[in-house]
XYZ file of C-alpha atoms in Angstrom:
750
model
C 88.613 99.521 96.165
C 85.167 98.731 94.801
C 82.091 99.066 97.003
C 81.709 95.310 96.899
C 85.283 94.703 97.994
C 85.090 97.229 100.824
C 81.899 95.565 102.034
C 83.447 92.102 101.853
C 86.386 93.307 103.951
C 83.940 94.344 106.648
C 82.083 91.020 106.434
C 85.374 89.146 106.686
C 86.115 90.964 109.934
C 82.749 89.822 111.312
C 83.510 86.218 110.404
C 86.907 86.412 112.111
C 85.353 87.833 115.249
C 82.852 85.029 115.286
C 85.557 82.407 114.852
C 87.613 83.535 117.835
C 84.914 82.419 120.268
C 85.300 78.756 119.305
C 88.523 78.046 121.205
C 87.733 75.236 123.692
C 90.103 75.772 126.629
C 91.059 79.267 127.743
C 92.728 81.024 130.635
C 89.775 82.152 132.741
C 91.405 83.743 135.797
C 94.980 84.695 136.607
C 96.386 85.507 140.056
C 99.942 86.689 139.393
C 100.673 89.205 142.175
C 99.681 88.181 145.745
C 99.524 90.959 148.331
C 102.498 89.581 150.260
C 105.264 87.319 149.022
C 104.447 85.386 145.861
C 105.770 81.996 146.960
C 103.223 79.206 146.293
C 100.240 81.596 146.193
C 99.867 82.268 142.468
C 97.344 80.382 140.363
C 95.966 80.046 136.862
C 92.398 78.907 136.263
C 91.448 77.261 132.962
C 87.931 76.866 131.586
C 86.580 74.479 128.937
C 83.875 76.276 126.998
C 83.500 73.402 124.546
C 81.128 70.431 124.478
C 83.728 67.696 124.942
C 86.396 66.818 127.465
C 89.954 67.886 126.577
C 93.159 66.083 127.530
C 95.609 68.789 128.610
C 98.548 66.408 128.859
C 101.623 67.961 127.252
C 100.095 71.440 127.052
C 102.333 74.170 128.421
C 101.842 77.269 130.524
C 104.495 79.814 129.530
C 105.206 83.271 130.854
C 107.326 86.396 130.610
C 110.769 87.130 129.316
C 111.270 88.230 125.745
C 109.480 85.269 124.127
C 107.617 83.515 126.955
C 110.979 82.207 128.097
C 110.920 83.344 131.738
C 109.128 80.198 132.866
C 107.431 77.086 131.458
C 105.223 74.438 133.086
C 104.160 71.310 131.190
C 100.801 69.837 132.251
C 101.127 66.125 133.168
C 99.740 63.432 130.824
C 96.196 62.319 131.510
C 95.079 65.704 132.856
C 91.452 66.041 131.719
C 89.223 69.126 131.820
C 85.518 68.453 131.399
C 83.213 70.624 129.238
C 81.837 73.646 131.081
C 84.301 73.066 133.927
C 87.150 74.897 135.618
C 90.630 73.495 136.192
C 92.865 75.158 138.786
C 96.663 74.952 138.834
C 98.411 76.790 141.647
C 100.783 76.835 144.581
C 100.468 74.934 147.837
C 99.262 78.022 149.738
C 96.321 78.778 147.419
C 94.074 76.657 149.643
C 94.963 78.682 152.749
C 94.175 81.940 150.931
C 90.944 81.021 149.138
C 89.766 77.750 150.735
C 90.046 76.071 147.340
C 92.491 73.250 146.626
C 94.034 73.367 143.146
C 93.521 70.385 140.862
C 97.296 70.384 140.387
C 99.778 71.829 142.887
C 102.447 73.793 141.053
C 104.688 76.674 142.066
C 104.640 79.636 139.641
C 106.766 82.784 139.485
C 104.631 84.893 137.153
C 106.013 88.373 136.492
C 104.219 91.256 138.191
C 104.091 93.909 135.462
C 104.943 97.342 136.810
C 106.719 99.100 133.907
C 106.104 97.055 130.753
C 104.006 94.240 129.362
C 104.210 90.773 130.920
C 102.006 87.868 129.909
C 100.949 84.280 130.611
C 100.197 81.923 127.726
C 98.457 78.549 127.396
C 99.990 76.613 124.483
C 98.952 73.185 123.176
C 102.158 73.105 121.026
C 100.021 72.356 117.972
C 99.249 75.907 116.900
C 96.668 76.943 119.490
C 97.449 79.536 122.150
C 95.450 81.576 124.614
C 97.239 84.564 126.071
C 96.633 86.968 128.940
C 98.952 89.989 128.520
C 99.006 92.726 131.156
C 100.617 96.151 131.578
C 101.978 98.450 128.849
C 104.137 99.242 126.862
C 105.059 95.940 125.237
C 108.786 96.697 125.084
C 109.836 93.076 124.607
C 107.335 92.423 121.817
C 105.499 89.552 123.523
C 103.106 87.977 121.040
C 99.368 88.145 121.612
C 96.525 86.143 120.117
C 95.152 88.982 117.960
C 98.443 90.627 117.040
C 102.151 89.984 117.186
C 103.407 91.737 119.195
C 100.381 92.177 121.457
C 98.988 95.671 121.020
C 97.376 98.046 123.504
C 93.882 96.742 122.668
C 94.839 93.281 123.905
C 96.943 94.213 126.945
C 95.138 94.481 130.286
C 96.017 97.137 132.845
C 98.406 96.022 135.576
C 96.128 95.292 138.555
C 96.779 95.880 142.257
C 98.580 93.312 144.368
C 96.102 90.804 145.780
C 93.708 91.226 142.836
C 93.189 88.830 139.944
C 92.351 89.170 136.261
C 89.136 87.282 135.482
C 87.031 86.933 132.367
C 83.793 88.899 132.542
C 81.912 85.911 131.116
C 83.477 82.466 131.701
C 85.253 81.163 128.625
C 84.280 84.034 126.304
C 87.428 84.982 124.407
C 87.669 87.747 121.781
C 91.384 88.419 122.310
C 90.658 91.922 123.581
C 91.365 93.364 127.020
C 87.627 94.022 127.368
C 87.188 90.259 127.976
C 88.748 90.768 131.398
C 87.955 92.547 134.638
C 89.892 93.362 137.787
C 88.672 91.316 140.789
C 89.530 92.650 144.231
C 88.503 89.233 145.598
C 89.759 86.393 143.381
C 87.332 83.522 142.693
C 89.295 80.363 141.829
C 87.142 77.423 140.692
C 84.030 79.602 140.463
C 82.277 82.012 138.138
C 82.313 85.677 139.048
C 78.567 85.506 139.480
C 75.556 87.312 138.099
C 74.877 90.995 138.312
C 77.350 92.139 135.650
C 75.972 94.346 132.833
C 76.530 93.301 129.220
C 80.013 93.827 127.818
C 80.112 95.599 124.430
C 83.286 95.449 122.371
C 84.630 95.417 118.809
C 82.104 97.982 117.591
C 82.769 98.898 113.976
C 80.978 100.430 110.980
C 81.554 98.502 107.746
C 82.819 100.218 105.721
C 84.179 102.819 108.116
C 84.739 105.225 105.215
C 81.654 104.731 103.025
C 81.237 106.098 99.538
C 78.461 108.463 98.490
C 75.054 106.983 99.532
C 76.591 103.605 100.450
C 74.765 101.597 103.188
C 76.807 100.873 106.316
C 76.680 97.711 108.436
C 77.121 98.203 112.174
C 78.744 95.228 113.908
C 79.448 94.818 117.594
C 80.164 91.940 119.963
C 77.952 91.756 123.057
C 78.149 89.113 125.755
C 76.721 88.779 129.239
C 76.926 86.544 132.298
C 73.262 85.810 131.728
C 71.629 86.672 128.409
C 71.335 89.746 126.199
C 67.709 90.871 126.046
C 67.901 93.761 123.537
C 70.623 95.523 121.566
C 70.223 98.671 119.510
C 72.366 101.119 117.613
C 71.331 104.748 118.053
C 72.603 106.749 115.086
C 72.386 110.426 114.208
C 72.832 111.525 110.562
C 72.529 115.148 111.641
C 68.784 115.237 112.264
C 68.636 113.517 115.668
C 69.176 109.979 116.987
C 67.335 107.072 115.384
C 67.141 103.677 117.145
C 67.763 100.535 115.068
C 67.605 97.028 116.503
C 70.698 94.828 116.239
C 70.428 91.074 115.677
C 72.470 87.937 116.330
C 70.438 85.675 114.052
C 72.816 85.270 111.132
C 70.436 87.204 108.843
C 71.548 90.810 109.345
C 75.205 90.814 108.255
C 76.098 89.659 111.759
C 78.047 86.475 111.074
C 76.648 83.214 112.435
C 73.570 83.031 114.624
C 74.371 82.934 118.329
C 78.025 83.959 117.960
C 77.549 87.122 120.079
C 78.244 89.312 117.026
C 75.281 91.640 116.466
C 74.560 93.600 113.315
C 72.204 95.559 111.105
C 72.398 98.003 108.200
C 72.040 101.797 108.202
C 70.937 103.466 104.957
C 73.469 105.502 102.995
C 73.885 109.289 103.017
C 75.499 111.796 100.634
C 79.243 112.389 100.521
C 80.322 114.849 103.183
C 77.712 113.623 105.670
C 78.845 112.496 109.106
C 76.971 109.921 111.203
C 77.487 109.552 114.948
C 76.265 106.474 116.795
C 76.406 104.448 120.001
C 75.312 100.986 121.161
C 72.833 100.283 123.983
C 72.429 96.730 125.306
C 70.139 95.410 128.079
C 70.482 91.955 129.669
C 67.811 89.691 131.143
C 68.415 91.213 134.576
C 67.601 94.675 133.244
C 71.209 95.856 133.485
C 72.214 98.382 130.814
C 75.523 98.894 129.020
C 76.490 101.702 126.643
C 79.336 101.899 124.162
C 81.090 104.202 124.269
C 80.528 104.379 128.020
C 79.834 108.123 127.932
C 77.016 107.837 125.358
C 75.091 109.700 124.151
C 77.453 112.543 125.072
C 80.307 110.519 123.593
C 79.749 108.622 120.351
C 81.401 106.711 117.541
C 81.521 108.407 114.148
C 81.943 107.705 110.454
C 82.016 110.067 107.494
C 80.929 109.695 103.870
C 83.505 110.395 101.205
C 83.321 110.754 97.432
C 85.967 108.368 96.094
C 85.567 109.832 92.610
C 86.929 113.166 93.844
C 90.693 112.716 93.418
C 93.182 115.275 94.751
C 96.574 115.636 93.093
C 99.581 114.721 95.187
C 101.041 118.116 94.325
C 98.109 119.833 96.049
C 98.539 117.723 99.190
C 102.221 118.669 99.289
C 101.414 122.384 99.520
C 102.824 123.735 102.802
C 102.418 126.874 104.863
C 105.341 129.131 105.758
C 106.466 126.725 108.502
C 106.521 123.676 106.246
C 103.234 122.195 107.552
C 100.747 120.862 104.954
C 97.762 123.145 104.447
C 95.476 120.076 104.196
C 96.464 118.639 107.607
C 93.810 116.266 109.093
C 91.637 116.518 105.977
C 90.483 113.383 104.156
C 91.555 113.013 100.525
C 91.817 110.459 97.725
C 94.979 110.338 95.615
C 96.196 108.218 92.712
C 99.862 107.344 92.413
C 102.466 104.719 91.627
C 103.835 102.613 94.474
C 107.583 102.924 95.066
C 107.701 101.292 98.523
C 105.253 99.254 100.610
C 106.434 97.596 103.832
C 110.184 97.740 103.129
C 110.549 100.182 106.045
C 108.375 98.216 108.488
C 104.857 96.880 108.931
C 103.492 100.433 109.117
C 105.837 101.839 106.497
C 106.034 104.495 105.511
C 105.054 103.403 102.033
C 105.524 105.897 99.218
C 103.580 106.965 96.119
C 104.649 109.225 93.284
C 102.495 110.969 90.696
C 103.803 109.171 87.618
C 105.756 106.016 86.907
C 108.861 108.143 86.375
C 108.558 110.749 89.120
C 106.574 113.841 89.955
C 105.396 115.002 93.384
C 105.244 112.150 95.887
C 103.733 111.393 99.297
C 104.162 108.859 102.105
C 101.547 106.497 103.584
C 101.928 105.401 107.218
C 99.623 102.796 108.779
C 99.634 99.065 109.708
C 97.349 98.439 106.703
C 100.484 98.819 104.572
C 101.696 95.311 105.413
C 98.323 93.648 104.701
C 97.195 95.603 101.641
C 97.389 93.650 98.344
C 99.685 96.142 96.624
C 103.137 95.885 95.097
C 105.882 98.258 94.012
C 105.103 99.476 90.501
C 101.324 99.299 90.760
C 99.070 102.274 90.248
C 96.801 102.622 93.267
C 94.074 104.818 94.669
C 94.568 105.658 98.359
C 92.036 107.413 100.562
C 92.984 108.609 104.024
C 93.697 111.500 106.312
C 96.618 113.898 105.869
C 99.135 113.614 108.683
C 102.485 115.175 109.478
C 105.449 113.719 111.374
C 108.724 115.578 111.871
C 108.449 117.336 108.531
C 107.168 114.347 106.530
C 103.699 114.677 104.977
C 101.821 111.359 105.151
C 98.465 109.746 104.461
C 97.439 108.162 107.774
C 94.471 106.718 109.644
C 91.649 108.799 111.075
C 93.220 111.038 113.764
C 90.067 110.603 115.882
C 89.837 106.798 115.463
C 92.960 104.746 114.789
C 90.831 101.770 113.710
C 89.858 103.647 110.537
C 92.796 102.867 108.248
C 93.521 104.343 104.822
C 91.600 102.570 102.049
C 93.781 101.165 99.268
C 92.544 100.128 95.825
C 94.837 98.681 93.148
C 94.066 100.155 89.721
C 96.699 98.617 87.448
C 100.070 96.911 87.415
C 103.037 98.699 85.909
C 106.634 99.500 86.824
C 108.336 102.556 88.249
C 111.641 104.234 87.528
C 113.680 106.348 89.887
C 114.476 109.939 89.012
C 118.102 110.917 88.494
C 119.409 113.697 90.747
C 122.542 115.411 89.452
C 123.342 117.566 92.493
C 122.973 116.245 96.049
C 122.859 119.787 97.408
C 119.596 120.379 95.540
C 117.655 117.632 97.352
C 114.913 119.112 99.504
C 111.194 119.599 100.060
C 110.223 119.197 96.404
C 111.807 115.725 96.395
C 110.135 114.449 99.587
C 108.920 110.820 99.226
C 110.272 110.673 95.662
C 112.188 107.635 94.389
C 115.544 108.965 93.182
C 119.038 107.784 92.356
C 122.433 109.476 92.370
C 125.573 108.287 90.582
C 129.141 108.067 91.749
C 128.735 108.611 95.481
C 131.027 107.274 98.184
C 130.230 106.552 101.823
C 132.301 108.552 104.303
C 132.348 105.599 106.731
C 133.701 102.067 106.414
C 132.700 98.846 108.138
C 129.175 97.419 108.253
C 125.814 99.149 108.270
C 123.899 99.502 111.541
C 120.125 99.784 111.599
C 118.375 103.114 112.197
C 121.631 104.973 111.552
C 122.517 107.879 109.262
C 125.591 107.815 107.012
C 127.076 110.632 104.971
C 127.757 110.086 101.284
C 129.631 112.423 98.985
C 130.047 112.843 95.265
C 133.312 114.648 95.937
C 131.674 118.032 95.574
C 128.279 117.483 97.239
C 127.143 115.502 100.276
C 123.945 114.077 101.723
C 122.706 111.757 104.494
C 121.653 108.168 103.784
C 119.402 106.548 106.401
C 119.698 102.783 106.937
C 116.323 101.561 108.193
C 116.343 98.654 110.636
C 113.564 96.847 108.755
C 115.514 96.572 105.508
C 118.082 93.873 104.724
C 120.920 96.425 104.867
C 121.936 96.273 108.583
C 124.932 94.004 109.010
C 126.054 94.229 105.379
C 129.344 95.769 104.297
C 129.481 99.491 103.557
C 130.646 99.923 99.937
C 134.143 101.337 99.637
C 134.009 102.217 95.926
C 131.795 104.775 94.168
C 128.286 103.413 93.615
C 124.834 104.460 92.479
C 122.464 104.866 95.433
C 118.712 104.582 94.924
C 116.003 105.211 97.487
C 113.213 107.384 98.842
C 113.700 110.927 100.082
C 112.377 111.228 103.619
C 112.517 113.994 106.211
C 113.118 114.061 109.954
C 113.062 117.591 111.325
C 111.794 117.825 114.900
C 111.524 121.615 115.056
C 109.694 124.364 113.195
C 110.178 125.555 110.508
C 110.353 122.111 108.922
C 112.897 122.855 106.220
C 115.787 120.504 107.041
C 116.509 116.882 107.926
C 116.160 115.357 104.450
C 117.462 111.805 104.116
C 117.806 109.184 101.396
C 116.414 105.768 102.410
C 117.502 102.742 100.350
C 114.830 100.014 100.389
C 117.236 97.074 100.242
C 120.746 96.048 99.265
C 119.501 96.092 95.664
C 119.344 99.899 95.906
C 123.127 100.105 96.362
C 124.233 99.503 92.787
C 127.924 98.922 91.974
C 129.140 101.278 89.283
C 130.056 99.535 86.027
C 131.923 102.635 84.914
C 133.027 105.375 87.271
C 135.222 108.437 87.414
C 137.153 109.409 90.546
C 139.106 112.583 91.241
C 141.535 112.991 94.133
C 143.407 116.203 94.956
C 147.119 116.011 95.724
C 147.990 117.504 99.135
C 144.520 118.709 100.182
C 143.064 121.014 101.331
C 143.739 123.208 98.321
C 143.950 126.973 98.919
C 144.928 129.141 95.948
C 146.557 132.468 96.936
C 145.269 135.817 95.730
C 148.074 135.942 93.166
C 146.776 132.762 91.537
C 148.376 129.351 91.381
C 147.757 125.739 90.495
C 147.007 122.365 92.019
C 147.620 118.756 91.019
C 145.072 115.972 91.108
C 144.588 112.414 89.924
C 141.682 111.378 87.728
C 140.797 107.729 87.189
C 138.368 106.083 84.794
C 137.279 102.532 85.614
C 135.312 99.995 83.584
C 134.213 97.119 85.842
C 132.100 95.574 83.085
C 132.729 92.657 80.771
C 132.748 94.674 77.560
C 134.184 97.961 76.268
C 132.368 101.170 77.205
C 132.081 104.222 74.983
C 132.303 107.421 77.016
C 130.663 109.951 74.756
C 131.632 112.987 76.822
C 134.226 113.617 79.520
C 134.265 117.216 80.707
C 136.108 119.114 83.428
C 134.019 121.775 85.110
C 134.463 124.265 87.947
C 131.562 125.613 89.973
C 132.331 129.204 90.961
C 131.473 130.679 94.384
C 128.366 132.369 92.975
C 126.991 129.067 91.640
C 127.835 129.614 87.968
C 129.887 127.044 86.032
C 133.058 127.248 83.969
C 133.970 124.486 81.501
C 137.713 123.911 81.795
C 137.697 122.034 78.478
C 136.219 123.993 75.613
C 135.083 120.730 74.061
C 134.563 117.472 75.943
C 136.686 114.402 75.319
C 135.239 111.119 74.043
C 136.956 107.739 74.339
C 136.423 103.987 74.558
C 137.404 102.242 77.791
C 138.195 98.502 77.494
C 136.626 95.974 79.871
C 138.238 95.572 83.286
C 140.541 98.536 82.828
C 141.316 101.420 85.172
C 143.227 104.367 83.707
C 144.751 106.906 86.091
C 146.435 110.171 85.158
C 147.985 112.989 87.197
C 146.799 116.385 85.979
C 147.282 120.039 86.882
C 144.913 122.993 86.939
C 145.988 126.646 86.990
C 143.816 129.314 88.586
C 144.268 132.972 87.529
C 144.762 135.792 90.020
C 141.561 137.387 88.758
C 139.413 134.389 89.667
C 136.789 135.362 92.270
C 137.600 134.550 95.877
C 135.586 131.859 97.589
C 134.772 128.186 97.606
C 134.910 126.200 94.340
C 133.906 122.716 93.305
C 136.122 121.055 90.683
C 134.421 118.173 88.863
C 134.761 115.615 86.117
C 131.483 114.975 84.276
C 131.058 111.737 82.286
C 128.160 110.783 79.988
C 127.340 107.802 77.771
C 125.449 107.396 74.463
C 121.653 107.118 74.755
C 121.757 107.889 78.512
C 120.764 111.430 79.512
C 122.351 111.117 82.966
C 125.739 112.340 84.167
C 128.274 110.437 86.275
C 130.602 112.739 88.166
C 133.170 113.114 90.906
C 135.089 116.057 92.263
C 136.613 117.908 95.180
C 136.559 121.436 96.641
C 139.216 124.140 96.636
C 139.277 127.734 97.834
C 140.631 130.911 96.283
C 141.853 133.829 98.366
C 140.787 137.437 97.696
C 141.319 138.662 94.117
C 143.940 141.271 93.252
C 141.777 143.034 90.660
C 138.278 142.814 89.307
C 135.692 140.121 89.789
C 135.594 138.755 86.265
C 137.860 137.164 83.637
C 137.845 133.457 83.089
C 139.995 133.317 79.961
C 143.137 132.970 82.058
C 142.080 129.587 83.429
C 144.344 126.820 82.211
C 143.940 123.099 82.662
C 145.823 120.161 81.210
C 143.760 118.477 78.545
C 142.936 114.836 78.856
C 144.932 114.267 75.689
C 146.438 111.079 77.059
C 143.100 109.540 76.088
C 141.920 111.577 73.124
C 142.219 115.163 71.978
C 139.114 116.893 70.701
C 140.341 120.161 69.133
C 141.600 123.613 70.140
C 140.175 125.432 73.142
C 137.685 128.163 72.297
C 137.558 131.491 74.161
C 135.043 131.754 76.986
C 133.044 134.897 77.637
C 133.635 136.726 80.897
C 131.103 136.198 83.663
C 130.211 138.863 86.212
C 130.170 137.375 89.695
C 129.598 140.384 91.951
C 127.093 139.215 94.593
C 123.560 140.464 94.105
C 122.603 139.906 97.760
C 124.077 138.915 101.088
C 124.367 135.123 101.341
C 125.876 132.419 103.524
C 126.935 129.350 101.563
C 126.938 125.818 102.902
C 130.347 124.941 104.305
C 132.434 122.548 102.259
C 133.179 119.764 102.714
C 130.241 118.771 104.869
C 130.591 116.523 106.790
C 134.162 117.485 107.620
C 137.120 116.491 109.804
C 138.599 118.628 111.232
C 138.541 121.674 108.917
C 135.976 123.039 106.515
C 135.765 126.106 104.300
C 133.042 128.686 104.920
C 132.144 131.112 102.136
C 129.853 134.122 102.394
C 128.869 136.917 100.032
C 128.184 140.609 100.591
C 126.331 142.719 98.051
C 127.590 145.829 99.845
C 130.081 146.594 102.589
C 128.689 145.687 105.990
C 129.563 144.691 109.545
C 129.650 140.888 109.693
C 129.305 138.480 112.593
C 130.005 134.842 111.695
C 129.932 132.444 114.643
C 129.687 128.691 115.265
C 127.327 127.318 117.934
C 126.860 123.844 119.373
C 123.356 122.367 119.671
C 123.068 123.676 123.245
C 123.389 127.244 121.925
C 126.951 127.834 123.154
C 129.405 129.784 120.969
C 132.350 127.514 120.128
C 134.093 129.767 117.595
C 133.901 133.324 116.229
C 135.087 133.304 112.618
C 134.342 136.925 111.664
C 133.459 139.945 113.791
C 134.002 143.217 111.978
C 133.580 145.334 108.858
C 133.958 143.623 105.483
C 133.880 144.992 101.931
C 131.421 143.835 99.245
C 132.387 140.639 97.477
C 132.944 136.968 98.163
C 134.764 136.026 101.361
C 136.024 132.724 102.687
C 137.280 131.578 106.089
C 138.242 128.215 107.537
C 136.653 126.618 110.598
C 138.864 124.191 112.513
C 136.992 121.657 114.654
C 140.109 120.226 116.301
C 139.348 119.642 119.966
C 135.587 119.560 119.451
C 133.493 116.377 119.668
C 131.746 114.913 116.643
C 128.238 116.189 116.091
C 126.033 118.887 114.617
C 127.121 122.540 114.758
C 125.259 125.655 113.639
C 126.956 128.306 111.501
C 125.203 131.661 111.963
C 125.865 134.855 109.986
C 124.522 138.343 110.694
C 125.223 141.341 108.464
C 122.987 144.339 109.019
C 119.403 143.085 108.797
C 120.506 139.868 107.081
C 120.737 136.643 109.081
C 121.319 133.086 107.890
C 122.119 129.725 109.449
C 123.693 126.559 108.047
C 124.117 123.164 109.700
C 127.603 121.618 109.791
C 128.455 118.009 110.676
C 131.814 117.236 112.296
C 132.572 113.516 111.875
C 135.739 112.157 113.483
């Protein structure tokens, strides 16, 4: 954002503050919780701070519920409130309590607060409202006048029974809780009286994050039951406090003259400088007010930043050994391409990535996300503070002042592309906040999506969690039943240190769930497949589908096995190519033989499909396990698989070199499948003979199964965990062998 634009944003805020004082009729005092029973004792006092009489006929007083639906009173036609006058509406017993007869007798049943926000609203049904919210939190999202829902800056504290909420100065309305005070003795039909010090609110430096040597305007709203005599800002650039007079004359960047918004300009200082300041106001009775109230011991603060000093996103994503960013709470400027703005809510998180096609990425979390003039695809410059939430690194507002939001400047308009991920198991910290897509995945659940819910997807061989955010258009839509391409942002939610787990894929909308035009599916016959030590074979079906309107050339169709040590074996020496007509699904039953000398452990058997001019792979697969070998730990020439010659033959099979698979180190592999129901295969590797303990724990730390407890020889080993009788949920798989320990998370989904 240019210096001019940042300054104009500050000036706009001043103009808005000035405009809020012009509302004619406001709620001036509210008595919602009498000391005894509430019947016919509650009242609402209105005040006309305008210069003309107002006909209140047809206006409504609304209160409580989830949308001011708990109660409604419509003011009778011909009800007039004169300028500078009060108008009291209350129960028949108000007179006996306060010796004041209401202008209109009306029974109210205002809610009493106590555990969450309640509110009373004056509504002219033509777009004007004046609201008095009280208590916190605002669980029901009651709207306020400055924000919807009303935020903590607008909500008053819940007062004691027998007290009332009254405006500090009659009729003065800034839509902040500081307009109000707690009266132990309510004063219907009367001003609170003189003797109240000035009230200082809405103090703000503009800009709050100035550039090198940029002047800063200090604005604050000051009002009093009498008159403000003097107002000054006392600021300290590091050399001691300097007093500067504030004005309400319309000539000092303070809005309109006489609007109670005071202002003046402080000279600029070099980048890296910090300025502390406070406001001191004196009224015509000599009463003094300070803001903040503990000044000068407590002050406001702003810091100069050099916007030309840009930090790479990669540097901000550098973590310590626990997964916490090394730049936490520091202020930085980054440049990136927008991949999400407010798709996940008014505060985001939004996401930026280094280039239009990928690179390191970072999240941005703040309410400014929904008001910033940025769009997906644009290149932007963002300046803010580095935050951290459950493993996710974010750019956030000032941790010491939540009013200081990240500054966003649009540099250019472009477009962004998601990055293809070939293996779901590889998604992790390096992909955080990155826009990615994966082909040929299926959801493990059917039905309709629920908001703020995680769903497992699988490519047949790999699995991952997809998070459906409540703020997207996905909740309530049907869960796809066929293989699709899923696109979205990689997020993280890991509530415990070290922050190395909890990665999730967040689609931004239904448009990120892309039906597959062409897909390959593989289904084992009679799963789960366990090949004995003597070798054997299994049958499976493989289907190719073209859902498009024209023929599709499949340039390469390959069968591949991933061995327990992570290496790959191509079942077909040369891939098959073929043309698939429009609207056709071809299904074949095939067989695969596994030699006795194949290493023991967990395998992934996959079909890999590619297309001309597209460097991405579409795949599907399933797992199988091989029992302990009879001899050796190498030889792959004995593998035999039926060719896909029903479609097209591509030549004789060439010999494949042997691959040594003896483990180089102890390791615990991720169970497969995961999620599972009710059984899953667990593979582990030993570089040397050792005593092994392999146990399963629930999240409370209780042992639910001991899979291995004894001496095991070097090599690859595999056992099966059966979750029958256990509830759905997360389980921890923990291995100990000598000094080696490892843990994997398993998800049982029934």
